[in-house]
PDB file of C-alpha atoms in Angstrom:
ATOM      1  CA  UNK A   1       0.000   0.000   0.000  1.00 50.00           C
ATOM      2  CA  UNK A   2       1.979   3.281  -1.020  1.00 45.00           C
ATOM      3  CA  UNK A   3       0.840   6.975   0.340  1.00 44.00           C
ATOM      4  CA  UNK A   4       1.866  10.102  -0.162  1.00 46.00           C
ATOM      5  CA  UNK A   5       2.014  12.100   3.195  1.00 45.00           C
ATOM      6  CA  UNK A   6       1.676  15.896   2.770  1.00 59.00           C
ATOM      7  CA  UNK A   7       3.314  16.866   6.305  1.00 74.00           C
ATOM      8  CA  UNK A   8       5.638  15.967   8.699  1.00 83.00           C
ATOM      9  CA  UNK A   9       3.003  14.789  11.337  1.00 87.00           C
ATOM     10  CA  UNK A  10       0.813  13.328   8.651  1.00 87.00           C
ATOM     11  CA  UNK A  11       4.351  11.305   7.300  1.00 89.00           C
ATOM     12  CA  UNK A  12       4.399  10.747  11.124  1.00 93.00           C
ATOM     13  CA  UNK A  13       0.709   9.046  11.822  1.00 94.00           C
ATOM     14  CA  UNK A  14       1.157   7.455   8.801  1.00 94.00           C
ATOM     15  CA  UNK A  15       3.919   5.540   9.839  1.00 95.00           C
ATOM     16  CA  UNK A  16       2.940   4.994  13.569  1.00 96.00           C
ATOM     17  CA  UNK A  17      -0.204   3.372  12.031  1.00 96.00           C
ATOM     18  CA  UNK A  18       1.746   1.577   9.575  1.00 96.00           C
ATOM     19  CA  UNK A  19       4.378   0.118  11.903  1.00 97.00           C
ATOM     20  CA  UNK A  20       1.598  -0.048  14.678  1.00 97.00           C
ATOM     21  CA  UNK A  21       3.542   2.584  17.195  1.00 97.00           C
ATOM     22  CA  UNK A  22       0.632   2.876  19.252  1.00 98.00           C
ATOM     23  CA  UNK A  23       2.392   5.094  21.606  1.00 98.00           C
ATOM     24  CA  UNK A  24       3.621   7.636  19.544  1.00 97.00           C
ATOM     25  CA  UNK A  25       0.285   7.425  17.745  1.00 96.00           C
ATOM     26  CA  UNK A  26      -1.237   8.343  20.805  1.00 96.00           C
ATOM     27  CA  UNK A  27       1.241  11.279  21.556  1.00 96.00           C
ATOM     28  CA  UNK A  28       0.538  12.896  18.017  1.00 95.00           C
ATOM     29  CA  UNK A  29      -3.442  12.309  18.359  1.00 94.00           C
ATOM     30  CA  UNK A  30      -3.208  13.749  21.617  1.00 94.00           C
ATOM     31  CA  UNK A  31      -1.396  16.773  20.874  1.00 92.00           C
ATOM     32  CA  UNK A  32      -4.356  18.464  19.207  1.00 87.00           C
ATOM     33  CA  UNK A  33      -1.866  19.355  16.197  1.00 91.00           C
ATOM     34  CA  UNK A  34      -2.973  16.547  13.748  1.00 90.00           C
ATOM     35  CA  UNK A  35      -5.989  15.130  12.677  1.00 91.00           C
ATOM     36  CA  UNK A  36      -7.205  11.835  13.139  1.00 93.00           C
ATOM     37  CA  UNK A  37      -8.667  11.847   8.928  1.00 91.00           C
ATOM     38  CA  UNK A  38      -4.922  13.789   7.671  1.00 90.00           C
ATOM     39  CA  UNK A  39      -5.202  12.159   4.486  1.00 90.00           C
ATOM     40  CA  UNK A  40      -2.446  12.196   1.510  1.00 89.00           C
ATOM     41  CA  UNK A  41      -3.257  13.300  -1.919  1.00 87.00           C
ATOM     42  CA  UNK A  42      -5.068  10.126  -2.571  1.00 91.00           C
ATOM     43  CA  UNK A  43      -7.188   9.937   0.079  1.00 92.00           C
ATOM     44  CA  UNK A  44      -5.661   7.440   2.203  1.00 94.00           C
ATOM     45  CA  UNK A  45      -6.373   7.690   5.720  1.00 95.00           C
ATOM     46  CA  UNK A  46      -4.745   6.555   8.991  1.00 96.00           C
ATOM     47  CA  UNK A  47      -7.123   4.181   9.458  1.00 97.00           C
ATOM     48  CA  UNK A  48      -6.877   2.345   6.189  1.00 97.00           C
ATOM     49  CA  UNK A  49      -3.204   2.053   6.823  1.00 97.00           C
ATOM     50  CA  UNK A  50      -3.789   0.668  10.111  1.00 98.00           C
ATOM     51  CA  UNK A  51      -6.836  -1.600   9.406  1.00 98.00           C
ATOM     52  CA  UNK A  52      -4.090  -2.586   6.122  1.00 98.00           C
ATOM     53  CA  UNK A  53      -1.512  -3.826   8.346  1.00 97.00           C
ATOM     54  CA  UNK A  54      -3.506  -4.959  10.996  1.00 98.00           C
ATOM     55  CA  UNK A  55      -2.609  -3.126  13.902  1.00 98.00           C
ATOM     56  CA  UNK A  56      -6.022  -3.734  15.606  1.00 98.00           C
ATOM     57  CA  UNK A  57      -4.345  -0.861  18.838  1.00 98.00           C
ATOM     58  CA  UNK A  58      -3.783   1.695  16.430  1.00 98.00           C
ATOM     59  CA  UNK A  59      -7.677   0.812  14.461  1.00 98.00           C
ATOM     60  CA  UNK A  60      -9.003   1.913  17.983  1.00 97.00           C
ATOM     61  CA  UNK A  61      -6.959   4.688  18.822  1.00 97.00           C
ATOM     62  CA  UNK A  62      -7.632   6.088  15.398  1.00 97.00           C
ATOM     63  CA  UNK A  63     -11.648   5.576  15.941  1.00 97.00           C
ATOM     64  CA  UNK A  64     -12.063   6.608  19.176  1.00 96.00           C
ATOM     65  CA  UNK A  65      -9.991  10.255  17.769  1.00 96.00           C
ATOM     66  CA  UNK A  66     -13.188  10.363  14.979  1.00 95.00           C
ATOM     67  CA  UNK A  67     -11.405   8.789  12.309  1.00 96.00           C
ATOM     68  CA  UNK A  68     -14.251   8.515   9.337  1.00 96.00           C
ATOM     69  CA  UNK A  69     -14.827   4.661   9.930  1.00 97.00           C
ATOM     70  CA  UNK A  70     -16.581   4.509   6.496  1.00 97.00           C
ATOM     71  CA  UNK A  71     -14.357   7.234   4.602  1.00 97.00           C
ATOM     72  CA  UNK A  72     -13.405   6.236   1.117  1.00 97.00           C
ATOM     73  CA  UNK A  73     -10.285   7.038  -0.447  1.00 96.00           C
ATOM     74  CA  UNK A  74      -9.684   7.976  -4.186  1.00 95.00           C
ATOM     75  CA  UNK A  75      -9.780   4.384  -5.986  1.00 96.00           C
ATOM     76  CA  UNK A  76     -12.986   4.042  -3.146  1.00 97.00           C
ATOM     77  CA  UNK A  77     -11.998   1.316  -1.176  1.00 98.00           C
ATOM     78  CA  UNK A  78     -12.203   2.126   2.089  1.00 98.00           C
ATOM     79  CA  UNK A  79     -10.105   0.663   5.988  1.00 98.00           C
ATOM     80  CA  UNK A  80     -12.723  -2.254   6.070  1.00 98.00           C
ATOM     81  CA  UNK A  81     -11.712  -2.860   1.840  1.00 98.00           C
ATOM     82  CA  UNK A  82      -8.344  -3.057   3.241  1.00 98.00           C
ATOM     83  CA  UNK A  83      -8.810  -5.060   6.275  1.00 98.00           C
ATOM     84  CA  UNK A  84     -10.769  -7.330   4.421  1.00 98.00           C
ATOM     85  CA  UNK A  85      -7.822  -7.571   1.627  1.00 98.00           C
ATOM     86  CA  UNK A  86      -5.363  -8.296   3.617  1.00 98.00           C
ATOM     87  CA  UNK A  87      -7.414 -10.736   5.346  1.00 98.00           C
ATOM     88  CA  UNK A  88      -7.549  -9.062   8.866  1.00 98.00           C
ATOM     89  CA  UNK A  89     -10.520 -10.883  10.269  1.00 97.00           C
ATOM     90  CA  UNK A  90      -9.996  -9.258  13.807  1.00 97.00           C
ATOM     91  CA  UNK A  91      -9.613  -5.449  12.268  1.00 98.00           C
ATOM     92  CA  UNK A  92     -12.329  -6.012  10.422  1.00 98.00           C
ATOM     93  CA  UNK A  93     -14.561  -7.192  13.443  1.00 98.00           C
ATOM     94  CA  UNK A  94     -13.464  -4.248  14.532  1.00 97.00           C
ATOM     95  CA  UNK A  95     -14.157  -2.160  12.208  1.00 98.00           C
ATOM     96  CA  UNK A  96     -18.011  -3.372  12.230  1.00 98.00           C
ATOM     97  CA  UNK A  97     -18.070  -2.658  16.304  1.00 97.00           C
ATOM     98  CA  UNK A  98     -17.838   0.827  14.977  1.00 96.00           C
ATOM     99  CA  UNK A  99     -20.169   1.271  12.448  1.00 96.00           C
ATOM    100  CA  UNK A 100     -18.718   0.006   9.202  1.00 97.00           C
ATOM    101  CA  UNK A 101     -20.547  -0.476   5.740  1.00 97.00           C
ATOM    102  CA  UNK A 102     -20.863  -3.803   3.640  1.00 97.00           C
ATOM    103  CA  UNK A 103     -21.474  -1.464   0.918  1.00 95.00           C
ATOM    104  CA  UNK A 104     -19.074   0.934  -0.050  1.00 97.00           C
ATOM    105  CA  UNK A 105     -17.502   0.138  -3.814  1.00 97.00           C
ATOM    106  CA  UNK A 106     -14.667   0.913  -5.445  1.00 98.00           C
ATOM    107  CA  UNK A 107     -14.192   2.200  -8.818  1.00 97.00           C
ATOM    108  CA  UNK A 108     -14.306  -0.927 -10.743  1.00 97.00           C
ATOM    109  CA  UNK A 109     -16.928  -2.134  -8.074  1.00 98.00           C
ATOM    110  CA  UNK A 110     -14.955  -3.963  -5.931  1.00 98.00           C
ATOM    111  CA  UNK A 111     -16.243  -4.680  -2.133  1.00 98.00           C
ATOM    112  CA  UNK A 112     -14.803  -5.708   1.302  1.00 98.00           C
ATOM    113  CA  UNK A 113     -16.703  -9.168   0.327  1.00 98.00           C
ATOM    114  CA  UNK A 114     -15.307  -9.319  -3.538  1.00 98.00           C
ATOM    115  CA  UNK A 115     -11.604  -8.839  -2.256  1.00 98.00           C
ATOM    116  CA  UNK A 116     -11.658 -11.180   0.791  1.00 98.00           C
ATOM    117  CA  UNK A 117     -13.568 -13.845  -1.427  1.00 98.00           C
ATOM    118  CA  UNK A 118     -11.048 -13.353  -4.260  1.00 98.00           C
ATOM    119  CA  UNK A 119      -7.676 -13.291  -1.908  1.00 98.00           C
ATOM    120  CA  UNK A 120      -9.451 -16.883   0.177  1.00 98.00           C
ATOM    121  CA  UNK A 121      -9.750 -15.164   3.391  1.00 98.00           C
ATOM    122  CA  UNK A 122     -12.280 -17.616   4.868  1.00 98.00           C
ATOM    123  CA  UNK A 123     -12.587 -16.333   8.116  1.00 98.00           C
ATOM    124  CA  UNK A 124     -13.030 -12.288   6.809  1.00 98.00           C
ATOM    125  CA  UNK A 125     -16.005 -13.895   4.728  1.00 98.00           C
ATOM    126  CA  UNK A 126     -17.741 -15.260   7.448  1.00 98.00           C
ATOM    127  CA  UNK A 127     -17.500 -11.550   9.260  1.00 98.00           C
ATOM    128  CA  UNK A 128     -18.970 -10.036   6.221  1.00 98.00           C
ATOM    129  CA  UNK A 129     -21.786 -12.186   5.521  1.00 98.00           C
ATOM    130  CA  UNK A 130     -22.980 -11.954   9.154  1.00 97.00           C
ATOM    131  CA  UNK A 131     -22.997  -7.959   8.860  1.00 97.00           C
ATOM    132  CA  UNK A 132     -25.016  -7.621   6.005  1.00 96.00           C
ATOM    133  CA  UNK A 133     -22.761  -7.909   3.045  1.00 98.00           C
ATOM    134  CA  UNK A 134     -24.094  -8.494  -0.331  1.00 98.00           C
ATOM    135  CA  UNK A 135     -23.487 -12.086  -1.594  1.00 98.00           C
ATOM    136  CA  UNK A 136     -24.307 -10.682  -4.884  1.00 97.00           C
ATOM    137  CA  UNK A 137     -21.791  -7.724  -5.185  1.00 97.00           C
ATOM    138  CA  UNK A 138     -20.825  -7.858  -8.259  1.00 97.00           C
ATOM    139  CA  UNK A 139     -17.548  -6.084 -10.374  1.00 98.00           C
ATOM    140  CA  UNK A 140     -18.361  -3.845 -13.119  1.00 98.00           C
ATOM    141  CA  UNK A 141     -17.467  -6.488 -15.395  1.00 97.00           C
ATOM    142  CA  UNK A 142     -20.659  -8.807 -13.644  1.00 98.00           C
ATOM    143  CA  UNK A 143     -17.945 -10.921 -11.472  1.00 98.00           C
ATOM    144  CA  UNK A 144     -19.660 -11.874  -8.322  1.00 98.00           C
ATOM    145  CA  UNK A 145     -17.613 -13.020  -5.107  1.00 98.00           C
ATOM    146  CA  UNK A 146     -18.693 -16.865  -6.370  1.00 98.00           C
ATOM    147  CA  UNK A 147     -16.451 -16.079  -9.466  1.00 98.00           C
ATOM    148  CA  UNK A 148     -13.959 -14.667  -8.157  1.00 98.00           C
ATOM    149  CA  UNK A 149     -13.283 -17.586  -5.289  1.00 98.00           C
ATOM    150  CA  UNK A 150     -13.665 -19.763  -8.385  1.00 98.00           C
ATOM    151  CA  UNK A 151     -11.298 -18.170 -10.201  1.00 98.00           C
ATOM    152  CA  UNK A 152      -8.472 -18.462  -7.098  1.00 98.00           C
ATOM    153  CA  UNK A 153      -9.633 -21.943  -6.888  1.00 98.00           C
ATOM    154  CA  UNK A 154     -10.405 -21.190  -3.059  1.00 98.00           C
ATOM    155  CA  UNK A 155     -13.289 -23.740  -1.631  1.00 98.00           C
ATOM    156  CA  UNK A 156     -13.606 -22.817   1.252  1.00 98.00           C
ATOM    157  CA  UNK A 157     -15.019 -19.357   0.819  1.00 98.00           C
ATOM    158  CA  UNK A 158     -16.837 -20.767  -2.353  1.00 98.00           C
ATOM    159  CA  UNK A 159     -18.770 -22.721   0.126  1.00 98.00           C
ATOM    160  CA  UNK A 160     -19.302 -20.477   2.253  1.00 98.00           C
ATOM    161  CA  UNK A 161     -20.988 -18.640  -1.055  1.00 98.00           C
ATOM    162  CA  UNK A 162     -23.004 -20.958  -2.006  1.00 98.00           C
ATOM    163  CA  UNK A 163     -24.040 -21.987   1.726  1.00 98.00           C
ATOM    164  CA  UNK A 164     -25.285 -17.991   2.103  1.00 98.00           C
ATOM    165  CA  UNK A 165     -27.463 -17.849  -1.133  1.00 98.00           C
ATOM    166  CA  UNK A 166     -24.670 -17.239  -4.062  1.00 98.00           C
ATOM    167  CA  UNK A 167     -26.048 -17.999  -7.555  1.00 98.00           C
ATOM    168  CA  UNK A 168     -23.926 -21.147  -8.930  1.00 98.00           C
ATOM    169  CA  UNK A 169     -24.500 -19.856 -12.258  1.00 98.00           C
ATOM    170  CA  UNK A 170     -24.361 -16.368 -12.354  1.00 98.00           C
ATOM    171  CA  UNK A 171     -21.958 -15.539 -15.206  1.00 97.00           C
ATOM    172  CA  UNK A 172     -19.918 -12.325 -15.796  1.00 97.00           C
ATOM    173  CA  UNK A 173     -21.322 -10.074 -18.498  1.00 96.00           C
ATOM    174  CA  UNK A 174     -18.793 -12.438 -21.407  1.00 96.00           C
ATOM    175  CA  UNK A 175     -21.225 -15.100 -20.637  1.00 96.00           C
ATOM    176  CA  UNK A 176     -18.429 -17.087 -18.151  1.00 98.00           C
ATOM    177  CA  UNK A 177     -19.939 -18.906 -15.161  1.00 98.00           C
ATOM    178  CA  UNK A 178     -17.504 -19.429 -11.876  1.00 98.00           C
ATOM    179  CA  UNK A 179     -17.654 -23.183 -13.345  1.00 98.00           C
ATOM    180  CA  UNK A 180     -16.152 -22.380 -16.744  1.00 98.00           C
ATOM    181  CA  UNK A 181     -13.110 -20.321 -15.004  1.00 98.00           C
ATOM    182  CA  UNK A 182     -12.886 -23.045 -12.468  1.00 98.00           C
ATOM    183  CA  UNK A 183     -11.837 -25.183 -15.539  1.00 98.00           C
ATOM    184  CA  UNK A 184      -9.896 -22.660 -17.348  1.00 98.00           C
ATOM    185  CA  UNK A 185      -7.667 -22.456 -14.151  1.00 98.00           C
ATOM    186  CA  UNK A 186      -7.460 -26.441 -13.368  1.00 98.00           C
ATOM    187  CA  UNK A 187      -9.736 -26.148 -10.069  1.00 98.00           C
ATOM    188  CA  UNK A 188     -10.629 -29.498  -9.758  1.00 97.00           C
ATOM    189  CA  UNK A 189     -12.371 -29.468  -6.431  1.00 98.00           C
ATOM    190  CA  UNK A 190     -14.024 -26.188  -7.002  1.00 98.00           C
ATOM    191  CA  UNK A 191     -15.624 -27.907 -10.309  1.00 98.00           C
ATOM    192  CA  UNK A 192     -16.525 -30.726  -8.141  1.00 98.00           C
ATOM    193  CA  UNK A 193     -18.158 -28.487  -5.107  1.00 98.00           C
ATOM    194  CA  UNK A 194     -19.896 -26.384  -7.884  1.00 98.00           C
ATOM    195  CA  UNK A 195     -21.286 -29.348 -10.255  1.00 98.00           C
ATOM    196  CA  UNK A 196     -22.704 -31.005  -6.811  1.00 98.00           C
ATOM    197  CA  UNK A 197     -24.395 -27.634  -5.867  1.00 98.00           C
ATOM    198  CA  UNK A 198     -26.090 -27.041  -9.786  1.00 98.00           C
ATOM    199  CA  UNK A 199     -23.493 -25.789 -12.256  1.00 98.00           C
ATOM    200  CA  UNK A 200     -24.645 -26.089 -15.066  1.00 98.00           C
ATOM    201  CA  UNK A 201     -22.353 -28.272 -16.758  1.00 98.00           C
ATOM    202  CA  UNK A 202     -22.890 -26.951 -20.320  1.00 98.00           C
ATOM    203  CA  UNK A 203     -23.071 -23.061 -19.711  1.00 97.00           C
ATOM    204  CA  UNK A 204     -21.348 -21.675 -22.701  1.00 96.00           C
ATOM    205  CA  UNK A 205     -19.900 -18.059 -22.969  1.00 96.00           C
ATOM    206  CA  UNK A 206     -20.475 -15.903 -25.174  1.00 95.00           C
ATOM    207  CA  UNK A 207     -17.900 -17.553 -27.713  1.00 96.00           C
ATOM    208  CA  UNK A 208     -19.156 -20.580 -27.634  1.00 97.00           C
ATOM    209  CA  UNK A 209     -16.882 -22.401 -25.632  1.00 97.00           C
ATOM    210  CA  UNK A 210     -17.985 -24.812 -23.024  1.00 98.00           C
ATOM    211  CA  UNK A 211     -15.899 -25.586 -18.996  1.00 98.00           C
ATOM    212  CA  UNK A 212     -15.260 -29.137 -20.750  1.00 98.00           C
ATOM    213  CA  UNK A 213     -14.094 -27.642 -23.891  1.00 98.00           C
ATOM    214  CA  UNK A 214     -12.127 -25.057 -21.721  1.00 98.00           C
ATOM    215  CA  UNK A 215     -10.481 -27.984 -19.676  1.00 98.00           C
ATOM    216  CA  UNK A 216      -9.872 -30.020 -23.006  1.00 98.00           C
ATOM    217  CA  UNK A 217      -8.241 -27.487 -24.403  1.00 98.00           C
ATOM    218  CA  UNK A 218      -6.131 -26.479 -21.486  1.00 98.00           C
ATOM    219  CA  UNK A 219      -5.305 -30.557 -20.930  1.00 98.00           C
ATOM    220  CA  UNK A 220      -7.030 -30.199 -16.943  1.00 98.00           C
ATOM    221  CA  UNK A 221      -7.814 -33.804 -16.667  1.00 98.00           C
ATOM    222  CA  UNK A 222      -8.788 -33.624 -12.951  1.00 98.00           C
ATOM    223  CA  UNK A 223     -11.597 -31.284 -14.233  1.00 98.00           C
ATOM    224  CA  UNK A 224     -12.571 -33.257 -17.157  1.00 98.00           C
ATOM    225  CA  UNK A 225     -12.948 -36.111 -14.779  1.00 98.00           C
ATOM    226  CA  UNK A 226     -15.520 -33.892 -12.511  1.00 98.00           C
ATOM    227  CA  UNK A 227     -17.139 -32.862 -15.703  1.00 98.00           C
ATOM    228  CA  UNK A 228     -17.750 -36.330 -17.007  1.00 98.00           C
ATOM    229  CA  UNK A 229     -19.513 -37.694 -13.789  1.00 98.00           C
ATOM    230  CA  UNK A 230     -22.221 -35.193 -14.948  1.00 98.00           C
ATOM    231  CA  UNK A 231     -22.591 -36.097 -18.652  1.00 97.00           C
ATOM    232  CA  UNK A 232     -21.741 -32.953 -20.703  1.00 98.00           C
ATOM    233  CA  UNK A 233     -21.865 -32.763 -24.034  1.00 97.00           C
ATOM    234  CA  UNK A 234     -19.373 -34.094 -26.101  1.00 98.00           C
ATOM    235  CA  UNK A 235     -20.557 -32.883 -29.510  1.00 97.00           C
ATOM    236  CA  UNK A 236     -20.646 -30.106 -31.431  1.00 97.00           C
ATOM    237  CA  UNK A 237     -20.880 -26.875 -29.378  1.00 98.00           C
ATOM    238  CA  UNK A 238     -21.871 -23.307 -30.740  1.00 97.00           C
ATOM    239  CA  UNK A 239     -18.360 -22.532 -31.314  1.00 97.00           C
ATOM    240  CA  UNK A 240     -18.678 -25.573 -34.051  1.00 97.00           C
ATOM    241  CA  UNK A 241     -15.831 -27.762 -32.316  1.00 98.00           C
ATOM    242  CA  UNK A 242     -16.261 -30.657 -29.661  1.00 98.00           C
ATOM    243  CA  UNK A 243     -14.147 -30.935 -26.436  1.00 98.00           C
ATOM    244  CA  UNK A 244     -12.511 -33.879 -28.559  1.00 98.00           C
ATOM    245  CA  UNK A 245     -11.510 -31.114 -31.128  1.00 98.00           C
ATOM    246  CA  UNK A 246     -10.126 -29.010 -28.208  1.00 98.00           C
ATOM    247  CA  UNK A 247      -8.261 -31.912 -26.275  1.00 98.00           C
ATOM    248  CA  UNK A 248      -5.608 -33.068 -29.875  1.00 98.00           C
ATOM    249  CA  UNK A 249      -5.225 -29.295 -29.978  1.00 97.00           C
ATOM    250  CA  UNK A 250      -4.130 -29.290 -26.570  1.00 97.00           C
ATOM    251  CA  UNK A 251      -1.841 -31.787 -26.914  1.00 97.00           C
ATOM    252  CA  UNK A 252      -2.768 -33.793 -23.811  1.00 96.00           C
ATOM    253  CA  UNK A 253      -2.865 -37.573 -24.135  1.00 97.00           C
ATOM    254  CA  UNK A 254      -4.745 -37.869 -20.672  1.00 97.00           C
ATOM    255  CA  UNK A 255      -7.175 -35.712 -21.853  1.00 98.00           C
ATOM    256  CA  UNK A 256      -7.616 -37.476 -24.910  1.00 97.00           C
ATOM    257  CA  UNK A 257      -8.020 -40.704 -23.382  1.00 97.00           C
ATOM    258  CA  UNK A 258     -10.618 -39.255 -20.511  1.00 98.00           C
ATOM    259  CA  UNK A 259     -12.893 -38.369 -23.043  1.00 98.00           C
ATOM    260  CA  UNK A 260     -12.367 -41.054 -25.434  1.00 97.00           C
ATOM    261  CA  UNK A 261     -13.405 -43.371 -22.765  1.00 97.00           C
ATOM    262  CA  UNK A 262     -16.261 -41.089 -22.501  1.00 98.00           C
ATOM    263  CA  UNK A 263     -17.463 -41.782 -26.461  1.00 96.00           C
ATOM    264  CA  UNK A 264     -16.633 -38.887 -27.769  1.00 97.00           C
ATOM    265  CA  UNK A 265     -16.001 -39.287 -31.366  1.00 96.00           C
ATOM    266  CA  UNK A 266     -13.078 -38.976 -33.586  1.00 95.00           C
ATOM    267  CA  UNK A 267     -15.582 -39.205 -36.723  1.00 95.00           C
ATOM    268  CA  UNK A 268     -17.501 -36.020 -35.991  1.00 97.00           C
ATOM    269  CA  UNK A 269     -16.019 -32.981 -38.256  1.00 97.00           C
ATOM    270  CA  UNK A 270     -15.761 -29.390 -36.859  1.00 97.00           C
ATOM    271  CA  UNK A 271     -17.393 -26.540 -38.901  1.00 97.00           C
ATOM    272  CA  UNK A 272     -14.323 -26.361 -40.661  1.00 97.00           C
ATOM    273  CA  UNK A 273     -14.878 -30.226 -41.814  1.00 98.00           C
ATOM    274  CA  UNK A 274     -12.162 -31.465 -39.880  1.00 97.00           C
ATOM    275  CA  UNK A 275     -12.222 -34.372 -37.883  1.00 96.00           C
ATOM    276  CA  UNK A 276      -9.686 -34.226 -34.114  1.00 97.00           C
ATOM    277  CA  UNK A 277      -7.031 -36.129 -35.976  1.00 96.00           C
ATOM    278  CA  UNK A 278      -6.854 -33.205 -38.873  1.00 96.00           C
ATOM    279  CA  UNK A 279      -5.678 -30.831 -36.422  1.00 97.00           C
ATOM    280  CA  UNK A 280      -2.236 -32.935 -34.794  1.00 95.00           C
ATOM    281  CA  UNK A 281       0.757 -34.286 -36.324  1.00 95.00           C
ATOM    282  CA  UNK A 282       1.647 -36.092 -32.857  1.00 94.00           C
ATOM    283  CA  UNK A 283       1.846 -39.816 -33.825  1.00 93.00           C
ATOM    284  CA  UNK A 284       1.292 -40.892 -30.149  1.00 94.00           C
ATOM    285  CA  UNK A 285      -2.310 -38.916 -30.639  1.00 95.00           C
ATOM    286  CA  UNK A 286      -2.990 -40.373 -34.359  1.00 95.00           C
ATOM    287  CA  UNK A 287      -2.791 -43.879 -32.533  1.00 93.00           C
ATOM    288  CA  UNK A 288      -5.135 -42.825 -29.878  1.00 92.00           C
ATOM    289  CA  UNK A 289      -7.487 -41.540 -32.120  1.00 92.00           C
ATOM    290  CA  UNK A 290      -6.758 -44.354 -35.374  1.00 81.00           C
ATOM    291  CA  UNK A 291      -8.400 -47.549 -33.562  1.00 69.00           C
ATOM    292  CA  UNK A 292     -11.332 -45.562 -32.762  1.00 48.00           C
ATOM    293  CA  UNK A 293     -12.038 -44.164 -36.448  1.00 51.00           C
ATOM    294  CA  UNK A 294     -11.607 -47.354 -37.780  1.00 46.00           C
ATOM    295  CA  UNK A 295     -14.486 -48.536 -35.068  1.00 47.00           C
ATOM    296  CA  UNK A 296     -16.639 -45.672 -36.416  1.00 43.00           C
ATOM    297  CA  UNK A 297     -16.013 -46.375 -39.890  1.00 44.00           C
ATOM    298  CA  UNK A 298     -17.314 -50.008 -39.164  1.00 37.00           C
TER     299      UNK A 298
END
């Protein structure tokens, strides 16, 4: 967290509350000569710098001076964005003790419960949800704290989620769903935990592209193997390639096996008319794929 401190006692709360000096905190709070909210030219506040680095003393000190619990800096996060961020459950607490908003955003919509959810700070979720945050905060680009704890691969705060009313399927505003990312990124267990609690295992974004075809592509074969307990669809999707298209590209012989086993078929052409083994040169994968074209030609 960088600040710019516009005077020497500023430069000097600043530091007390980043290096959580709660003496000399006190002794320049005290002295009537410097204000609780000195800010720098960004905003930033004692308090966030405190609630930051998780001096819960100098939080206090800085509150019970009339530090602006809720004040929001430039960017808009505010000390409970920050505790939350850096995953200061107790500061946080804190924080709430005093009168603390859920709701505050920041300038690309960010909230106390979209940062702790992304960063896996399980325990600064649970504070949150019980005082009033918004399971459905969402970034400006539609991510919801689901998504984002997807994304990270973190399942213990995606249960949480999910346990406090979070939509399984709520996609960001490209069409991708916290399952589809949980693929992308080789979350196993998250695809597991969200395909047991609804995902819907053939939500497509908006270019077509399925989680399967996602975790194909990528060669995830732990998430293929979630995926294929649920039956998705192994055919043609609307981007006009199958996941068995995506897997050769990939390059993954796991993969290709996975969803061989599966019956997907070699024999079914792409939009561009090619079949899987049109699109490698890898003999290994021609063999994989040969026995079962020659089965399909029969």
């Amino acid at each position: 967290m960088s600040f710019k401190r516009e005077t020497p006692l500023a430069n000097a709360v600043f530091w007390a509350a980043r290096k959580g000096n709660l003496a000399l905190l006190q002794l320049l709070l005290n002295s009537g000569r410097v204000d609780a909210d000195c800010r720098d030219s960004y905003g930033t506040t004692a308090l966030m710098v405190a609630s930051y680095s998780g001096h819960n003393d100098c939080v206090k000190e800085l509150i019970m001076h009339g530090a602006d619990i809720n004040y929001q800096r430039e960017t808009g996060s505010t000390a409970l964005f920050f505790a939350a961020q850096q995953g200061h459950h107790d500061a946080a607490k804190l924080l709430f003790e005093f009168g603390a908003s859920t709701e505050f955003q920041t300038k690309d919509g960010g909230t106390a419960l979209t940062v702790a959810s992304q960063y896996g700070h399980s325990k600064v979720v649970d504070i949150l949800l019980k005082n009033g945050a918004n399971v459905h905060d969402q970034l400006n680009d539609g991510a919801t704290p689901l998504f984002l704890a997807a994304q990270e691969g973190h399942v213990t705060v995606i249960r949480q989620l999910l346990s406090s009313g979070a939509k399984v399927n709520q996609a960001r505003e490209d069409g991708t769903a916290p399952l589809w990312m949980a693929a992308q990124m080789g979350h196993n267990e998250v695809a597991k935990v969200l395909l047991l609690r609804g995902a819907d295992r053939d939500a497509d974004r908006h270019d077509g592209s399925t989680a399967l075809f996602k975790a194909a592509l990528k060669g995830h074969s732990g998430v293929i193997e979630e995926l294929l307990k649920f039956s998705p669809s192994l055919g043609l999707l609307k981007n006009g390639s199958s996941a068995l298209h995506a897997a050769v590209m990939g390059g993954n012989l796991r993969t290709i096996l996975l969803l061989l086993g599966a019956n997907a078929d070699p024999m079914l052409p792409n939009k561009n008319n090619e079949l899987p083994a049109d699109l490698t040169k890898s003999e290994r994968i021609l063999k994989l794929l040969h026995p079962q074209m020659i089965n399909g030609d029969s």
